[in-house]
Amino acid sequence: METLQYILDIDPNAREKVFKKGHVLQREGDINVSAFYVKKGLLRSYIIDSKGKEHIFIFAPEGWIIADVESIEFNKPVELFIDCLEDSEVVIFDKDCFFQTSLSKEAVHKNTQLLYKRLGVLQRRVLMLMSAPAIDRYTYFLKTYPELPNRIPQHMIATYLGITPQALSTIRKKMATVP
Amino acid sequence: METLQYILDIDPNAREKVFKKGHVLQREGDINVSAFYVKKGLLRSYIIDSKGKEHIFIFAPEGWIIADVESIEFNKPVELFIDCLEDSEVVIFDKDCFFQTSLSKEAVHKNTQLLYKRLGVLQRRVLMLMSAPAIDRYTYFLKTYPELPNRIPQHMIATYLGITPQALSTIRKKMATVP
DNA sequence: ATCGTTAATTAATCTAGATGAATGCATCAC
DNA sequence: GTGATGCATTCATCTAGATTAATTAACGAT
């Protein structure tokens, strides 16, 4: 089942919108929590810490769903910013629609599959952050998201990896000289 | 709906077993992948990295489900070890049962809820690992799992936080002198 | 063209936390 | 008792990556 069809299926209020690069769909402190399906373009979610530094949680290219699950699940105010890294077509839908009781079997299956996949990705991310040095995390990133480096600036890759742009630059230099 | 009842509901083959402290339920490289519901006791999942160091992914006290979701979802061989930190009563069930099409609406709702909650927890974990210093991660750990420090040795808390036991010891000393 | 802005690189210095080693203290087996 | 084992602590040293700052290049707007 195609993800977009599934979303339109389960949320009759889902609406499609087009946003310009740079548009912020959700900011820290918001209370009206939605989830976003990326039909076209590229979104990201990130926090800004107490020192004003950005930390990117995930990138969401075409076909991905992006949302602040923690705030949805634990009813906290939104902590993640979500914005567009490219002009994007986005389907906005309600956080609660996953919990509808009237879903088709197919929709349930799709939903479970999506959640599972995301869990698997996050598991890997935690393990990498805990156990692998920055260079390995970068290599894994390149392997897993080969198309992204052409679409986003390097300093964003750095804040996704949990290091500074300077550190990433040094790593890249090292990789170029000793391949 | 109570989680245990839900599991027995969806997997007729689910079986309950009792394990001694130290028993390993699953090890790296295993292909027969199960999920485990902790009825009583305490389990953990962890990896052992290339240098032989342990990194604990999650603790699972009573009421939690523990599994290697990445290996389940992407059909990889198991990478996470799962073992008992206390004598435990565990319900072993099949990874695929979440995808059954014959689930009751109630079971579907419960399932979605469990997955969402876990996603929220992992989101927080990633953000903390990326943006917060070790002392903040420790403080958050104490707040979130207040009962665990009485049940597990400190060096395990350290490997959960992503630091060495020595570093945790230093942090605790600092917290004791300047509270 | 020229000014401003944003990105990437390089280098000098600093620091949180790792590493390695030693010590003290329980607990358990015998 | 004594020895062995595991856990926490302390200290001295080391290092990956942070911080600060300067340089250069690329791009857009006027």
Short mmCIF file of C-alpha atoms in Angstrom, two decimals, chain B residues 17-128:
data_model
loop_
_atom_site.label_atom_id
_atom_site.label_comp_id
_atom_site.label_asym_id
_atom_site.label_seq_id
_atom_site.Cartn_x
_atom_site.Cartn_y
_atom_site.Cartn_z
CA LYS B 17 9.55 -18.89 30.89
CA VAL B 18 11.58 -18.27 34.02
CA PHE B 19 15.26 -17.37 33.75
CA LYS B 20 18.05 -16.98 36.23
CA LYS B 21 20.02 -13.76 36.58
CA GLY B 22 22.75 -13.75 33.96
CA HIS B 23 20.90 -15.91 31.47
CA VAL B 24 21.38 -14.77 27.88
CA LEU B 25 18.15 -14.93 25.89
CA GLN B 26 19.60 -13.76 22.64
CA ARG B 27 23.12 -13.17 21.35
CA GLU B 28 24.77 -11.47 18.43
CA GLY B 29 24.44 -13.48 15.26
CA ASP B 30 21.28 -15.37 16.27
CA ILE B 31 18.78 -15.79 13.47
CA ASN B 32 15.74 -16.90 15.43
CA VAL B 33 14.38 -13.55 16.46
CA SER B 34 11.81 -13.19 19.20
CA ALA B 35 10.42 -10.39 21.28
CA PHE B 36 10.23 -10.54 25.06
CA TYR B 37 7.69 -9.18 27.50
CA VAL B 38 9.04 -8.78 31.01
CA LYS B 39 6.46 -10.00 33.52
CA LYS B 40 8.82 -9.84 36.47
CA GLY B 41 12.51 -9.04 36.86
CA LEU B 42 14.83 -6.97 34.71
CA LEU B 43 16.34 -7.46 31.26
CA ARG B 44 18.69 -5.37 29.15
CA SER B 45 19.76 -5.25 25.51
CA TYR B 46 23.28 -4.23 24.51
CA ILE B 47 25.95 -4.47 21.85
CA ILE B 48 29.60 -5.33 22.21
CA ASP B 49 31.65 -3.12 19.91
CA SER B 50 34.80 -3.92 17.96
CA LYS B 51 36.95 -3.05 20.99
CA GLY B 52 35.00 -5.41 23.22
CA LYS B 53 33.16 -2.63 25.05
CA GLU B 54 29.53 -3.03 26.10
CA HIS B 55 26.94 -0.38 25.22
CA ILE B 56 23.54 -0.84 26.78
CA PHE B 57 20.67 0.10 24.49
CA ILE B 58 17.74 -0.25 26.90
CA PHE B 59 16.77 -1.61 30.27
CA ALA B 60 13.46 -3.46 30.42
CA PRO B 61 11.92 -3.74 33.88
CA GLU B 62 8.47 -5.18 34.59
CA GLY B 63 5.91 -4.35 31.93
CA TRP B 64 8.37 -3.55 29.15
CA ILE B 65 8.88 -5.25 25.83
CA ILE B 66 12.42 -5.79 24.64
CA ALA B 67 13.61 -6.91 21.18
CA ASP B 68 16.11 -6.17 18.45
CA VAL B 69 13.75 -4.17 16.27
CA GLU B 70 16.40 -3.29 13.72
CA SER B 71 17.16 -6.91 13.00
CA ILE B 72 13.47 -7.78 12.95
CA GLU B 73 12.57 -4.96 10.62
CA PHE B 74 15.47 -5.19 8.21
CA ASN B 75 15.92 -8.94 8.39
CA LYS B 76 19.47 -8.73 9.59
CA PRO B 77 21.05 -11.19 11.97
CA VAL B 78 20.64 -10.14 15.56
CA GLU B 79 23.12 -7.57 16.78
CA LEU B 80 21.79 -6.97 20.26
CA PHE B 81 22.49 -9.24 23.16
CA ILE B 82 19.57 -9.59 25.56
CA ASP B 83 20.14 -10.97 29.05
CA CYS B 84 18.69 -11.02 32.56
CA LEU B 85 19.98 -8.65 35.23
CA GLU B 86 17.71 -10.34 37.78
CA ASP B 87 15.85 -13.62 38.00
CA SER B 88 13.01 -12.93 35.59
CA GLU B 89 9.69 -14.17 34.29
CA VAL B 90 9.51 -13.55 30.58
CA VAL B 91 6.84 -14.06 27.94
CA ILE B 92 8.43 -14.96 24.62
CA PHE B 93 6.42 -14.14 21.54
CA ASP B 94 6.83 -13.92 17.83
CA LYS B 95 8.12 -10.84 16.05
CA ASP B 96 5.54 -11.21 13.31
CA CYS B 97 2.47 -11.22 15.48
CA PHE B 98 2.22 -7.45 15.36
CA PHE B 99 1.48 -7.74 11.67
CA GLN B 100 -1.36 -10.21 11.96
CA THR B 101 -4.43 -9.11 10.11
CA SER B 102 -6.82 -10.68 12.56
CA LEU B 103 -6.15 -8.37 15.49
CA SER B 104 -9.02 -6.88 17.43
CA LYS B 105 -9.44 -3.13 17.33
CA GLU B 106 -8.41 -3.02 20.93
CA ALA B 107 -5.22 -4.93 20.20
CA VAL B 108 -4.38 -2.65 17.30
CA HIS B 109 -4.82 0.38 19.48
CA LYS B 110 -2.62 -1.13 22.17
CA ASN B 111 0.02 -2.05 19.65
CA THR B 112 0.13 1.41 18.14
CA GLN B 113 0.31 2.92 21.59
CA LEU B 114 3.26 0.74 22.59
CA LEU B 115 5.18 1.55 19.42
CA TYR B 116 4.50 5.25 19.79
CA LYS B 117 5.64 5.33 23.34
CA ARG B 118 8.87 3.60 22.44
CA LEU B 119 9.43 6.02 19.58
CA GLY B 120 9.00 8.93 21.96
CA VAL B 121 11.51 7.45 24.40
CA LEU B 122 14.06 6.87 21.64
CA GLN B 123 13.60 10.36 20.24
CA ARG B 124 14.49 11.78 23.62
CA ARG B 125 17.47 9.43 23.91
CA VAL B 126 18.90 10.53 20.56
CA LEU B 127 18.45 14.21 21.35
CA MET B 128 20.09 13.81 24.75
#
